């Protein structure tokens, strides 16, 4: 029996995975409770890891960050991998999963497009002895052996608190708030909303803020977000603060505000610390974003996947309740960070975006003001 402790990253919480090599004599029942099939147990050669990303439009992160960091982690571990993107197509998602399994994947990591289709993919994989990981989005009622993400309610809380800070800085009086929520089929969007409504609802209740339009954006579609926000602003021209659930939705709102010369006057939130979101912050058009250190998320997930590919049965440090499946899913959750003008530099210092891509053209001066050197 071999027992080892793997430590991922430094700063984030809940980052220790205890690894237990499989083999019944360990007496460790957690292996069973994880439900992970021991795909390549005893094999000298590790199995192959398949990853399906959701799309490349709802956020820049999937292609610019997640793919890159996952690939680097698999390569560093010397394990074969195949990372593909379903481009928002649920049928393609299932086809990619089937092909990956046919081509020898023994571990499948997915970012679902919705829980229903995600569950079908996970269940099918599991029935074929393939170990599964929910990456970033929990598949409600699903059967993934592990879940790796950020504390998504904490993400929403930072957004709510960030909007309050920006409105306070602007000395806003009884501001009308618009909420532009993420996809109704993404469990994360539900958690983000729980987080920010936890901050905003008491303000609505006390009369400090006035609740304005509140709408979800199907599939996080940025174009639809623009149309929705345009309607919101027509219906309620005095919107004074926008809780946008990610940088793409925030940018859609900013584009509409610009047409009314309201950009910079109406604070807008975001998430993902995308180059566009950070530039909107530097320009003063966006109030804040939430930085999620995706390298740590990718490393944590890759570490689990590599261990599974070697036939081990890793143990995650915590669990997350899948309320629909009434199941405690072994999980790793990381801590997000709020980013305002003054600490955009932290995201650059962390290597998530480079000064070269951020500080282009007119942004060069603003970068200097924000202390990005
Ligand atoms: C992710 C966000 C992302 C959004 C749209 C969410 O599930 O957690 O980081 O912005 O999906 O892709």
Short mmCIF file of N, CA, C and O in Angstrom, two decimals, residues 140-199:
data_model
loop_
_atom_site.label_atom_id
_atom_site.label_comp_id
_atom_site.label_asym_id
_atom_site.label_seq_id
_atom_site.Cartn_x
_atom_site.Cartn_y
_atom_site.Cartn_z
N UNK A 140 -25.87 18.65 -11.58
CA UNK A 140 -26.87 18.28 -10.57
C UNK A 140 -27.50 16.95 -10.93
O UNK A 140 -27.88 16.72 -12.08
N UNK A 141 -27.59 16.07 -9.95
CA UNK A 141 -28.15 14.74 -10.19
C UNK A 141 -27.20 13.85 -10.97
O UNK A 141 -27.57 12.75 -11.39
N UNK A 142 -25.98 14.30 -11.17
CA UNK A 142 -24.99 13.57 -11.98
C UNK A 142 -24.25 12.51 -11.17
O UNK A 142 -24.58 12.25 -10.01
N UNK A 143 -23.24 11.92 -11.81
CA UNK A 143 -22.55 10.81 -11.15
C UNK A 143 -21.04 10.98 -11.12
O UNK A 143 -20.31 10.02 -10.97
N UNK A 144 -20.57 12.25 -11.31
CA UNK A 144 -19.12 12.46 -11.32
C UNK A 144 -18.53 12.00 -9.99
O UNK A 144 -19.12 12.20 -8.93
N UNK A 145 -17.34 11.40 -10.07
CA UNK A 145 -16.68 10.93 -8.85
C UNK A 145 -16.09 12.09 -8.06
O UNK A 145 -15.92 11.99 -6.84
N UNK A 146 -15.77 13.20 -8.76
CA UNK A 146 -15.15 14.36 -8.11
C UNK A 146 -15.68 15.65 -8.73
O UNK A 146 -16.13 15.67 -9.88
N UNK A 147 -15.52 16.72 -7.96
CA UNK A 147 -15.91 18.05 -8.43
C UNK A 147 -14.80 19.02 -8.02
O UNK A 147 -14.39 19.04 -6.86
N UNK A 148 -14.31 19.78 -8.98
CA UNK A 148 -13.26 20.78 -8.70
C UNK A 148 -13.75 22.13 -9.19
O UNK A 148 -14.13 22.28 -10.36
N UNK A 149 -13.74 23.13 -8.32
CA UNK A 149 -14.25 24.44 -8.71
C UNK A 149 -13.78 25.51 -7.73
O UNK A 149 -12.88 25.27 -6.93
N UNK A 150 -14.41 26.67 -7.83
CA UNK A 150 -14.21 27.70 -6.81
C UNK A 150 -15.42 27.69 -5.89
O UNK A 150 -16.44 27.05 -6.21
N UNK A 151 -15.31 28.37 -4.79
CA UNK A 151 -16.47 28.56 -3.92
C UNK A 151 -17.35 29.59 -4.64
O UNK A 151 -17.09 30.79 -4.58
N UNK A 152 -18.34 29.09 -5.36
CA UNK A 152 -19.08 29.97 -6.26
C UNK A 152 -20.06 30.91 -5.56
O UNK A 152 -20.37 31.97 -6.09
N UNK A 153 -20.51 30.53 -4.38
CA UNK A 153 -21.32 31.47 -3.61
C UNK A 153 -20.43 32.63 -3.15
O UNK A 153 -20.85 33.79 -3.15
N UNK A 154 -19.18 32.31 -2.81
CA UNK A 154 -18.24 33.36 -2.43
C UNK A 154 -17.95 34.29 -3.60
O UNK A 154 -17.78 35.51 -3.42
N UNK A 155 -17.92 33.74 -4.82
CA UNK A 155 -17.73 34.58 -6.01
C UNK A 155 -18.84 35.62 -6.06
O UNK A 155 -18.61 36.83 -6.21
N UNK A 156 -20.10 35.15 -5.92
CA UNK A 156 -21.25 36.05 -5.99
C UNK A 156 -21.24 37.07 -4.86
O UNK A 156 -21.59 38.23 -5.06
N UNK A 157 -20.79 36.64 -3.69
CA UNK A 157 -20.74 37.55 -2.55
C UNK A 157 -19.75 38.70 -2.84
O UNK A 157 -20.03 39.87 -2.58
N UNK A 158 -18.60 38.34 -3.43
CA UNK A 158 -17.62 39.38 -3.79
C UNK A 158 -18.21 40.35 -4.81
O UNK A 158 -17.95 41.56 -4.77
N UNK A 159 -19.01 39.83 -5.74
CA UNK A 159 -19.65 40.70 -6.75
C UNK A 159 -20.63 41.66 -6.06
O UNK A 159 -20.62 42.86 -6.35
N UNK A 160 -21.45 41.13 -5.17
CA UNK A 160 -22.42 41.97 -4.45
C UNK A 160 -21.71 43.03 -3.62
O UNK A 160 -22.05 44.22 -3.67
N UNK A 161 -20.70 42.58 -2.87
CA UNK A 161 -19.96 43.53 -2.03
C UNK A 161 -19.20 44.55 -2.89
O UNK A 161 -19.07 45.71 -2.51
N UNK A 162 -18.71 44.09 -4.03
CA UNK A 162 -17.99 44.99 -4.93
C UNK A 162 -18.90 46.08 -5.45
O UNK A 162 -18.53 47.26 -5.49
N UNK A 163 -20.11 45.69 -5.84
CA UNK A 163 -21.06 46.69 -6.35
C UNK A 163 -21.40 47.70 -5.24
O UNK A 163 -21.45 48.91 -5.49
N UNK A 164 -21.59 47.19 -4.03
CA UNK A 164 -21.89 48.09 -2.90
C UNK A 164 -20.75 49.08 -2.69
O UNK A 164 -20.96 50.27 -2.52
N UNK A 165 -19.52 48.58 -2.76
CA UNK A 165 -18.36 49.46 -2.57
C UNK A 165 -18.33 50.56 -3.65
O UNK A 165 -18.13 51.75 -3.35
N UNK A 166 -18.56 50.16 -4.90
CA UNK A 166 -18.49 51.14 -5.99
C UNK A 166 -19.62 52.16 -5.88
O UNK A 166 -19.42 53.34 -6.17
N UNK A 167 -20.79 51.72 -5.47
CA UNK A 167 -21.92 52.66 -5.32
C UNK A 167 -21.68 53.59 -4.13
O UNK A 167 -22.02 54.77 -4.18
N UNK A 168 -21.05 53.07 -3.10
CA UNK A 168 -20.73 53.90 -1.93
C UNK A 168 -19.69 54.96 -2.33
O UNK A 168 -19.82 56.14 -2.00
N UNK A 169 -18.67 54.52 -3.08
CA UNK A 169 -17.64 55.46 -3.56
C UNK A 169 -18.27 56.57 -4.39
O UNK A 169 -17.81 57.72 -4.37
N UNK A 170 -19.32 56.23 -5.14
CA UNK A 170 -19.98 57.23 -5.98
C UNK A 170 -21.05 58.00 -5.22
O UNK A 170 -21.76 58.83 -5.79
N UNK A 171 -21.19 57.70 -3.95
CA UNK A 171 -22.21 58.32 -3.09
C UNK A 171 -23.61 58.22 -3.71
O UNK A 171 -24.40 59.17 -3.69
N UNK A 172 -23.88 57.06 -4.30
CA UNK A 172 -25.18 56.85 -4.95
C UNK A 172 -26.31 56.88 -3.90
O UNK A 172 -26.16 56.33 -2.81
N UNK A 173 -27.40 57.56 -4.26
CA UNK A 173 -28.53 57.68 -3.34
C UNK A 173 -29.68 56.80 -3.84
O UNK A 173 -30.18 56.99 -4.94
N UNK A 174 -30.06 55.84 -3.05
CA UNK A 174 -31.13 54.90 -3.41
C UNK A 174 -31.04 54.41 -4.87
O UNK A 174 -31.99 54.55 -5.66
N UNK A 175 -29.88 53.86 -5.23
CA UNK A 175 -29.69 53.44 -6.62
C UNK A 175 -30.62 52.29 -7.03
O UNK A 175 -30.93 51.42 -6.22
N UNK A 176 -31.03 52.34 -8.29
CA UNK A 176 -31.81 51.25 -8.87
C UNK A 176 -30.82 50.24 -9.45
O UNK A 176 -29.93 50.61 -10.24
N UNK A 177 -30.95 48.99 -9.04
CA UNK A 177 -29.98 47.96 -9.46
C UNK A 177 -30.59 47.02 -10.50
O UNK A 177 -31.70 46.52 -10.32
N UNK A 178 -29.83 46.78 -11.57
CA UNK A 178 -30.22 45.76 -12.55
C UNK A 178 -29.35 44.53 -12.33
O UNK A 178 -28.15 44.66 -12.07
N UNK A 179 -29.96 43.36 -12.41
CA UNK A 179 -29.19 42.12 -12.28
C UNK A 179 -29.22 41.34 -13.59
O UNK A 179 -30.29 41.02 -14.11
N UNK A 180 -28.04 41.10 -14.13
CA UNK A 180 -27.87 40.36 -15.37
C UNK A 180 -27.20 39.04 -14.98
O UNK A 180 -25.99 38.98 -14.78
N UNK A 181 -28.04 38.01 -14.81
CA UNK A 181 -27.55 36.74 -14.27
C UNK A 181 -27.02 35.82 -15.36
O UNK A 181 -27.38 35.97 -16.53
N UNK A 182 -26.23 34.84 -14.95
CA UNK A 182 -25.70 33.87 -15.90
C UNK A 182 -26.77 32.90 -16.38
O UNK A 182 -27.96 33.07 -16.08
N UNK A 183 -26.33 31.88 -17.10
CA UNK A 183 -27.27 30.93 -17.70
C UNK A 183 -28.12 30.21 -16.66
O UNK A 183 -27.58 29.69 -15.67
N UNK A 184 -29.43 30.14 -16.89
CA UNK A 184 -30.29 29.44 -15.92
C UNK A 184 -30.01 27.94 -15.84
O UNK A 184 -30.44 27.29 -14.90
N UNK A 185 -29.25 27.40 -16.80
CA UNK A 185 -28.96 25.97 -16.76
C UNK A 185 -27.57 25.68 -16.15
O UNK A 185 -27.12 24.54 -16.13
N UNK A 186 -26.90 26.71 -15.69
CA UNK A 186 -25.57 26.54 -15.08
C UNK A 186 -25.72 26.66 -13.56
O UNK A 186 -26.09 27.73 -13.05
N UNK A 187 -25.44 25.56 -12.86
CA UNK A 187 -25.57 25.59 -11.40
C UNK A 187 -24.72 26.70 -10.78
O UNK A 187 -25.08 27.29 -9.76
N UNK A 188 -23.59 27.01 -11.40
CA UNK A 188 -22.75 28.10 -10.89
C UNK A 188 -23.52 29.42 -10.89
O UNK A 188 -23.40 30.22 -9.96
N UNK A 189 -24.29 29.67 -11.96
CA UNK A 189 -25.04 30.93 -12.05
C UNK A 189 -26.02 31.04 -10.87
O UNK A 189 -26.20 32.12 -10.31
N UNK A 190 -26.61 29.91 -10.50
CA UNK A 190 -27.50 29.88 -9.34
C UNK A 190 -26.72 30.26 -8.07
O UNK A 190 -27.20 31.04 -7.24
N UNK A 191 -25.53 29.69 -7.94
CA UNK A 191 -24.72 29.96 -6.74
C UNK A 191 -24.23 31.40 -6.71
O UNK A 191 -24.22 32.05 -5.67
N UNK A 192 -23.82 31.92 -7.89
CA UNK A 192 -23.37 33.33 -7.93
C UNK A 192 -24.52 34.22 -7.45
O UNK A 192 -24.33 35.12 -6.63
N UNK A 193 -25.71 33.93 -7.97
CA UNK A 193 -26.88 34.76 -7.61
C UNK A 193 -27.19 34.67 -6.12
O UNK A 193 -27.50 35.67 -5.48
N UNK A 194 -27.08 33.45 -5.58
CA UNK A 194 -27.29 33.32 -4.12
C UNK A 194 -26.31 34.22 -3.38
O UNK A 194 -26.66 34.88 -2.42
N UNK A 195 -25.07 34.24 -3.87
CA UNK A 195 -24.04 35.05 -3.23
C UNK A 195 -24.35 36.54 -3.32
O UNK A 195 -24.31 37.25 -2.31
N UNK A 196 -24.65 37.04 -4.51
CA UNK A 196 -24.87 38.50 -4.59
C UNK A 196 -26.22 38.94 -4.06
O UNK A 196 -26.33 40.02 -3.48
N UNK A 197 -27.23 38.08 -4.20
CA UNK A 197 -28.52 38.46 -3.61
C UNK A 197 -28.45 38.47 -2.08
O UNK A 197 -29.17 39.22 -1.43
N UNK A 198 -27.56 37.65 -1.54
CA UNK A 198 -27.36 37.66 -0.09
C UNK A 198 -26.88 39.02 0.39
O UNK A 198 -27.12 39.43 1.54
N UNK A 199 -26.18 39.74 -0.48
CA UNK A 199 -25.69 41.08 -0.14
C UNK A 199 -26.73 42.14 -0.52
O UNK A 199 -26.97 43.09 0.24
#
